[in-house]
PDB file of C-alpha atoms in Angstrom:
ATOM      1  CA  UNK A  84      13.127 -65.693  26.312  1.00  0.00           C
ATOM      2  CA  UNK A  85      15.072 -68.930  26.283  1.00  0.00           C
ATOM      3  CA  UNK A  86      18.458 -67.440  27.143  1.00  0.00           C
ATOM      4  CA  UNK A  87      20.425 -64.236  26.872  1.00  0.00           C
ATOM      5  CA  UNK A  88      19.599 -60.698  27.877  1.00  0.00           C
ATOM      6  CA  UNK A  89      17.452 -57.987  26.321  1.00  0.00           C
ATOM      7  CA  UNK A  90      17.635 -54.321  27.236  1.00  0.00           C
ATOM      8  CA  UNK A  91      14.294 -52.512  27.008  1.00  0.00           C
ATOM      9  CA  UNK A  92      14.858 -48.999  25.667  1.00  0.00           C
ATOM     10  CA  UNK A  93      12.571 -45.988  25.362  1.00  0.00           C
ATOM     11  CA  UNK A  94      13.127 -43.481  22.527  1.00  0.00           C
ATOM     12  CA  UNK A  95      15.753 -45.651  20.828  1.00  0.00           C
ATOM     13  CA  UNK A  96      18.155 -43.679  18.649  1.00  0.00           C
ATOM     14  CA  UNK A  97      17.198 -40.256  19.992  1.00  0.00           C
ATOM     15  CA  UNK A  98      18.747 -37.812  22.453  1.00  0.00           C
ATOM     16  CA  UNK A  99      16.122 -38.966  24.981  1.00  0.00           C
ATOM     17  CA  UNK A 100      17.095 -42.662  24.694  1.00  0.00           C
ATOM     18  CA  UNK A 101      17.121 -44.401  28.055  1.00  0.00           C
ATOM     19  CA  UNK A 102      17.283 -47.894  29.439  1.00  0.00           C
ATOM     20  CA  UNK A 103      14.005 -48.861  31.071  1.00  0.00           C
ATOM     21  CA  UNK A 104      14.744 -52.435  32.114  1.00  0.00           C
ATOM     22  CA  UNK A 105      16.713 -55.577  31.369  1.00  0.00           C
ATOM     23  CA  UNK A 106      15.057 -58.940  30.814  1.00  0.00           C
ATOM     24  CA  UNK A 107      16.605 -62.379  31.132  1.00  0.00           C
ATOM     25  CA  UNK A 108      15.733 -66.055  30.611  1.00  0.00           C
ATOM     26  CA  UNK A 109      12.125 -66.936  31.409  1.00  0.00           C
ATOM     27  CA  UNK A 110      10.948 -63.341  31.064  1.00  0.00           C
ATOM     28  CA  UNK A 111       8.970 -61.820  28.222  1.00  0.00           C
ATOM     29  CA  UNK A 112       8.867 -58.627  26.186  1.00  0.00           C
ATOM     30  CA  UNK A 113       6.428 -57.277  23.624  1.00  0.00           C
ATOM     31  CA  UNK A 114       3.309 -58.278  25.537  1.00  0.00           C
ATOM     32  CA  UNK A 115       1.741 -54.834  25.150  1.00  0.00           C
ATOM     33  CA  UNK A 116       1.840 -55.125  21.366  1.00  0.00           C
ATOM     34  CA  UNK A 117      -0.186 -58.333  21.746  1.00  0.00           C
ATOM     35  CA  UNK A 118      -2.630 -56.832  24.252  1.00  0.00           C
ATOM     36  CA  UNK A 119      -3.208 -53.484  22.484  1.00  0.00           C
ATOM     37  CA  UNK A 120      -5.675 -53.724  19.597  1.00  0.00           C
ATOM     38  CA  UNK A 121      -3.509 -51.459  17.399  1.00  0.00           C
ATOM     39  CA  UNK A 122      -0.396 -53.555  18.104  1.00  0.00           C
ATOM     40  CA  UNK A 123       1.788 -50.492  18.605  1.00  0.00           C
ATOM     41  CA  UNK A 124       4.998 -50.931  20.535  1.00  0.00           C
ATOM     42  CA  UNK A 125       5.811 -48.680  23.474  1.00  0.00           C
ATOM     43  CA  UNK A 126       9.546 -49.432  23.631  1.00  0.00           C
ATOM     44  CA  UNK A 127      12.343 -51.168  21.743  1.00  0.00           C
ATOM     45  CA  UNK A 128      14.650 -53.987  22.775  1.00  0.00           C
ATOM     46  CA  UNK A 129      18.334 -54.452  22.099  1.00  0.00           C
ATOM     47  CA  UNK A 130      20.146 -57.727  22.636  1.00  0.00           C
ATOM     48  CA  UNK A 131      23.036 -57.846  25.038  1.00  0.00           C
ATOM     49  CA  UNK A 132      25.055 -60.756  23.668  1.00  0.00           C
ATOM     50  CA  UNK A 133      23.633 -63.902  22.107  1.00  0.00           C
ATOM     51  CA  UNK A 134      19.921 -64.161  22.806  1.00  0.00           C
ATOM     52  CA  UNK A 135      17.310 -66.737  21.812  1.00  0.00           C
ATOM     53  CA  UNK A 136      13.631 -65.887  22.077  1.00  0.00           C
ATOM     54  CA  UNK A 137      10.277 -67.400  21.208  1.00  0.00           C
ATOM     55  CA  UNK A 138       7.926 -65.396  19.038  1.00  0.00           C
ATOM     56  CA  UNK A 139       4.167 -65.805  18.872  1.00  0.00           C
ATOM     57  CA  UNK A 140       1.338 -64.304  16.879  1.00  0.00           C
ATOM     58  CA  UNK A 141      -1.568 -62.367  18.332  1.00  0.00           C
ATOM     59  CA  UNK A 142      -3.873 -65.322  17.617  1.00  0.00           C
ATOM     60  CA  UNK A 143      -1.645 -67.841  19.416  1.00  0.00           C
ATOM     61  CA  UNK A 144      -1.273 -65.449  22.363  1.00  0.00           C
ATOM     62  CA  UNK A 145      -5.039 -65.015  22.738  1.00  0.00           C
ATOM     63  CA  UNK A 146      -5.538 -68.772  22.402  1.00  0.00           C
ATOM     64  CA  UNK A 147      -3.068 -69.452  25.209  1.00  0.00           C
ATOM     65  CA  UNK A 148      -4.742 -66.903  27.474  1.00  0.00           C
ATOM     66  CA  UNK A 149      -8.129 -68.489  26.773  1.00  0.00           C
ATOM     67  CA  UNK A 150      -6.935 -72.010  27.560  1.00  0.00           C
ATOM     68  CA  UNK A 151      -4.702 -71.272  30.548  1.00  0.00           C
ATOM     69  CA  UNK A 152      -6.312 -69.090  33.200  1.00  0.00           C
ATOM     70  CA  UNK A 153      -3.143 -69.135  35.337  1.00  0.00           C
ATOM     71  CA  UNK A 154      -1.215 -67.608  32.422  1.00  0.00           C
ATOM     72  CA  UNK A 155      -3.750 -64.770  32.241  1.00  0.00           C
ATOM     73  CA  UNK A 156      -3.429 -64.177  35.979  1.00  0.00           C
ATOM     74  CA  UNK A 157       0.376 -64.136  35.821  1.00  0.00           C
ATOM     75  CA  UNK A 158       0.318 -61.743  32.868  1.00  0.00           C
ATOM     76  CA  UNK A 159      -1.982 -59.335  34.720  1.00  0.00           C
ATOM     77  CA  UNK A 160       0.290 -59.425  37.789  1.00  0.00           C
ATOM     78  CA  UNK A 161       3.361 -58.831  35.661  1.00  0.00           C
ATOM     79  CA  UNK A 162       1.748 -55.953  33.769  1.00  0.00           C
ATOM     80  CA  UNK A 163       0.696 -54.387  37.066  1.00  0.00           C
ATOM     81  CA  UNK A 164       4.223 -54.625  38.465  1.00  0.00           C
ATOM     82  CA  UNK A 165       5.724 -53.202  35.280  1.00  0.00           C
ATOM     83  CA  UNK A 166       3.191 -50.361  35.244  1.00  0.00           C
ATOM     84  CA  UNK A 167       4.011 -49.487  38.854  1.00  0.00           C
ATOM     85  CA  UNK A 168       7.741 -49.542  38.084  1.00  0.00           C
ATOM     86  CA  UNK A 169       7.286 -47.345  34.987  1.00  0.00           C
ATOM     87  CA  UNK A 170       5.169 -44.890  36.968  1.00  0.00           C
ATOM     88  CA  UNK A 171       7.777 -44.649  39.728  1.00  0.00           C
ATOM     89  CA  UNK A 172      10.598 -44.165  37.215  1.00  0.00           C
ATOM     90  CA  UNK A 173       8.637 -41.407  35.453  1.00  0.00           C
ATOM     91  CA  UNK A 174       8.077 -39.575  38.731  1.00  0.00           C
ATOM     92  CA  UNK A 175      11.771 -39.927  39.627  1.00  0.00           C
ATOM     93  CA  UNK A 176      12.808 -38.644  36.188  1.00  0.00           C
ATOM     94  CA  UNK A 177      10.442 -35.678  36.522  1.00  0.00           C
ATOM     95  CA  UNK A 178      11.870 -34.803  39.946  1.00  0.00           C
ATOM     96  CA  UNK A 179      15.425 -34.935  38.578  1.00  0.00           C
ATOM     97  CA  UNK A 180      14.571 -32.728  35.595  1.00  0.00           C
ATOM     98  CA  UNK A 181      12.745 -30.246  37.828  1.00  0.00           C
ATOM     99  CA  UNK A 182      15.730 -30.094  40.185  1.00  0.00           C
ATOM    100  CA  UNK A 183      18.144 -29.494  37.274  1.00  0.00           C
ATOM    101  CA  UNK A 184      15.877 -26.817  35.825  1.00  0.00           C
ATOM    102  CA  UNK A 185      15.635 -25.065  39.195  1.00  0.00           C
ATOM    103  CA  UNK A 186      19.414 -25.175  39.606  1.00  0.00           C
ATOM    104  CA  UNK A 187      19.907 -23.609  36.166  1.00  0.00           C
ATOM    105  CA  UNK A 188      17.360 -20.852  36.714  1.00  0.00           C
ATOM    106  CA  UNK A 189      18.738 -19.975  40.157  1.00  0.00           C
ATOM    107  CA  UNK A 190      22.277 -19.464  38.840  1.00  0.00           C
TER     108      UNK A 190
END
């Protein structure tokens, strides 16, 4: 992203819609659609104000990874950090829902 802000949203437009993360200048989104062979997206993004982004094809992405080993390493680190964050948020969400369910059933 060149500048602006993107909000990463799960289940966009549904009752379960929730903000997963916000991304700013220098960060990237959509990498999983380039890594996954089927190209499916796991979340949606919504701009927060004026935002300018770069877009690249699957072929260009793979070419860059092949030519720049440090880019591959950084991508793996970033994906690992994002996976850990998503896992922790899922566990937290599950705990909150379990607590609410228990409170309702105890009443």
